[in-house]
Amino acid sequence: MLVVMRVDATDAQVDAVCAAIKNLGYEPHPMPGAQRTAVCITGNEGAVDRDRLAQLAGVREIIRVSKQYKLVSLETKSERTVVDVRGEPIGGQELTLIAGPCSVETEERTMAIAEALTAIGIKFFRAGAYKPRTSPYAFQGLEEEGLKILAKVRETFGLRIVTEAMSEETLPAVAEVADVLQIGARNMQNTALLKKIGKCALPVLLKRGAAATLEELLMAGEYIMSGGNHQVIFCERGIRTFGDHVRNTLDVSAIAAVKELSHLPTLGDPSHAAGKRNLVPPLARAAVAAGADGLIVEVHTDPSTAWSDGAQTLSVEEFKRLADELRHYREVFPPTQSPVAI
Ligand code: PEP
Ligand code: MN
């Protein structure tokens, strides 16, 4: 259920509605918008006593939300969410480009990549200090040492750091240096971690699991939002199919579908989908054409010696060409703003 407040409703009236919802034994989630505030109700098993709420001052209407996911739904909030990351938007008109190596490497190498990306106008730096590798024998990330290097990148270049939080245990340390917490594909349904992330004050990049349905992705976002953290960004990074010509099949239809179902921004990750460098540009174009609000791309000053995922990593020069081209694509394929009927 969604209680839509009038445009002129006061804060006190919104508070009174929230108190009434609590009194009924449910959970209120105020969702302020540019036009008006709505209060989403969760925790109700059956029908909510509409009449009790409809008569409260400042209430315009009460709407039933048909989907299982409520807070992430475009039914609940028809205005698209723009996540602010230290003054840089994700969502809205701008195409966001997040770039950097798969893993944090030595301080010298990581700083050199960050410097090269800053020089071409990139504002978001990706690199994992904790790496979820398929093999236990593969490099697992520099861990605390990597976080220190990321802190230096942030301080020196002002880049916004996007880095993965893999466990509840290491989350506090990762949150110290991250501007955006990445939840990887393997952890998309780690509900204990999602609950913790829901209590964090940082934006979250939630990657779709390799075998997750769209509904499961949206429900994972719902876990985070229902904990109180409304700054969720979805990311399509490819799913498991029978095809073996790529590492994962980039599901561009998921990007378009998420934009139809949710107000939250959605990015594409052409690198982990492609698995090979030459396929990254075409998949990046496809993601933008499908309506992605931005991309997260693996980039290195020397991809052939990258410590992980080198085969799918672009050089800075290759990435610059792609970034320049994508800005033109964005003019041809502007973000869809249409509130869509579901
Ligand atoms: C990554 O971004 O380096 C990564 C491990 O991604 P995913 O969780 O999508 O596999
Ligand atoms: Mn990687």
Short mmCIF file of N, CA and C and ligand atoms in Angstrom, two decimals, residues 102 126 131-132 164 182-186 207-208 237 247 269 272 296 298 309, ligand 1:
data_model
loop_
_atom_site.label_atom_id
_atom_site.label_comp_id
_atom_site.label_asym_id
_atom_site.label_seq_id
_atom_site.Cartn_x
_atom_site.Cartn_y
_atom_site.Cartn_z
N CYS A 102 40.33 -4.35 -12.28
CA CYS A 102 39.51 -5.32 -11.54
C CYS A 102 39.89 -5.26 -10.07
N ARG A 126 36.82 2.33 -10.03
CA ARG A 126 36.49 1.01 -9.51
C ARG A 126 37.76 0.21 -9.27
N LYS A 131 38.45 -9.67 -3.40
CA LYS A 131 38.03 -10.21 -4.70
C LYS A 131 37.36 -11.58 -4.55
N PRO A 132 36.17 -11.73 -5.08
CA PRO A 132 35.49 -13.03 -5.04
C PRO A 132 35.96 -13.87 -6.23
N GLU A 164 34.15 -3.35 -3.71
CA GLU A 164 33.25 -4.41 -3.25
C GLU A 164 33.36 -4.71 -1.75
N GLN A 182 30.06 -1.77 -3.53
CA GLN A 182 29.65 -2.72 -4.56
C GLN A 182 29.27 -4.05 -3.90
N ILE A 183 28.10 -4.56 -4.26
CA ILE A 183 27.73 -5.92 -3.85
C ILE A 183 27.84 -6.75 -5.12
N GLY A 184 28.71 -7.73 -5.08
CA GLY A 184 29.01 -8.52 -6.27
C GLY A 184 27.92 -9.52 -6.61
N ALA A 185 28.01 -10.03 -7.83
CA ALA A 185 27.02 -10.99 -8.33
C ALA A 185 26.87 -12.17 -7.37
N ARG A 186 27.98 -12.64 -6.82
CA ARG A 186 27.93 -13.84 -5.96
C ARG A 186 27.22 -13.57 -4.64
N LYS A 207 24.99 -5.73 -8.01
CA LYS A 207 25.14 -6.45 -9.27
C LYS A 207 24.20 -7.67 -9.31
N ARG A 208 23.66 -7.90 -10.47
CA ARG A 208 22.74 -9.03 -10.63
C ARG A 208 23.52 -10.35 -10.58
N ARG A 237 25.36 -7.48 -15.26
CA ARG A 237 26.74 -7.85 -15.57
C ARG A 237 26.84 -9.16 -16.33
N ARG A 247 31.89 -14.66 -21.57
CA ARG A 247 31.96 -15.16 -20.19
C ARG A 247 30.56 -15.28 -19.60
N ASP A 269 27.55 -3.63 -17.03
CA ASP A 269 28.96 -3.99 -16.89
C ASP A 269 29.33 -4.86 -18.10
N HIS A 272 32.53 -7.82 -17.41
CA HIS A 272 32.31 -9.16 -16.86
C HIS A 272 31.36 -9.98 -17.73
N ILE A 296 30.06 0.34 -15.85
CA ILE A 296 31.25 0.10 -15.04
C ILE A 296 32.17 -0.76 -15.90
N GLU A 298 36.23 -2.29 -16.81
CA GLU A 298 37.59 -2.56 -16.32
C GLU A 298 38.62 -1.96 -17.27
N ASP A 309 41.43 -10.51 -14.32
CA ASP A 309 40.54 -10.12 -15.42
C ASP A 309 41.21 -9.30 -16.53
C1 PEP B 1 34.05 -7.23 -10.32
O1 PEP B 1 33.37 -6.20 -10.53
O2 PEP B 1 35.29 -7.26 -10.40
C2 PEP B 1 33.33 -8.50 -10.06
C3 PEP B 1 33.91 -9.48 -9.38
O3 PEP B 1 32.10 -8.52 -10.59
P1 PEP B 1 30.90 -9.61 -10.47
O4 PEP B 1 30.49 -9.59 -9.04
O5 PEP B 1 29.88 -9.04 -11.40
O6 PEP B 1 31.45 -10.92 -10.94
#
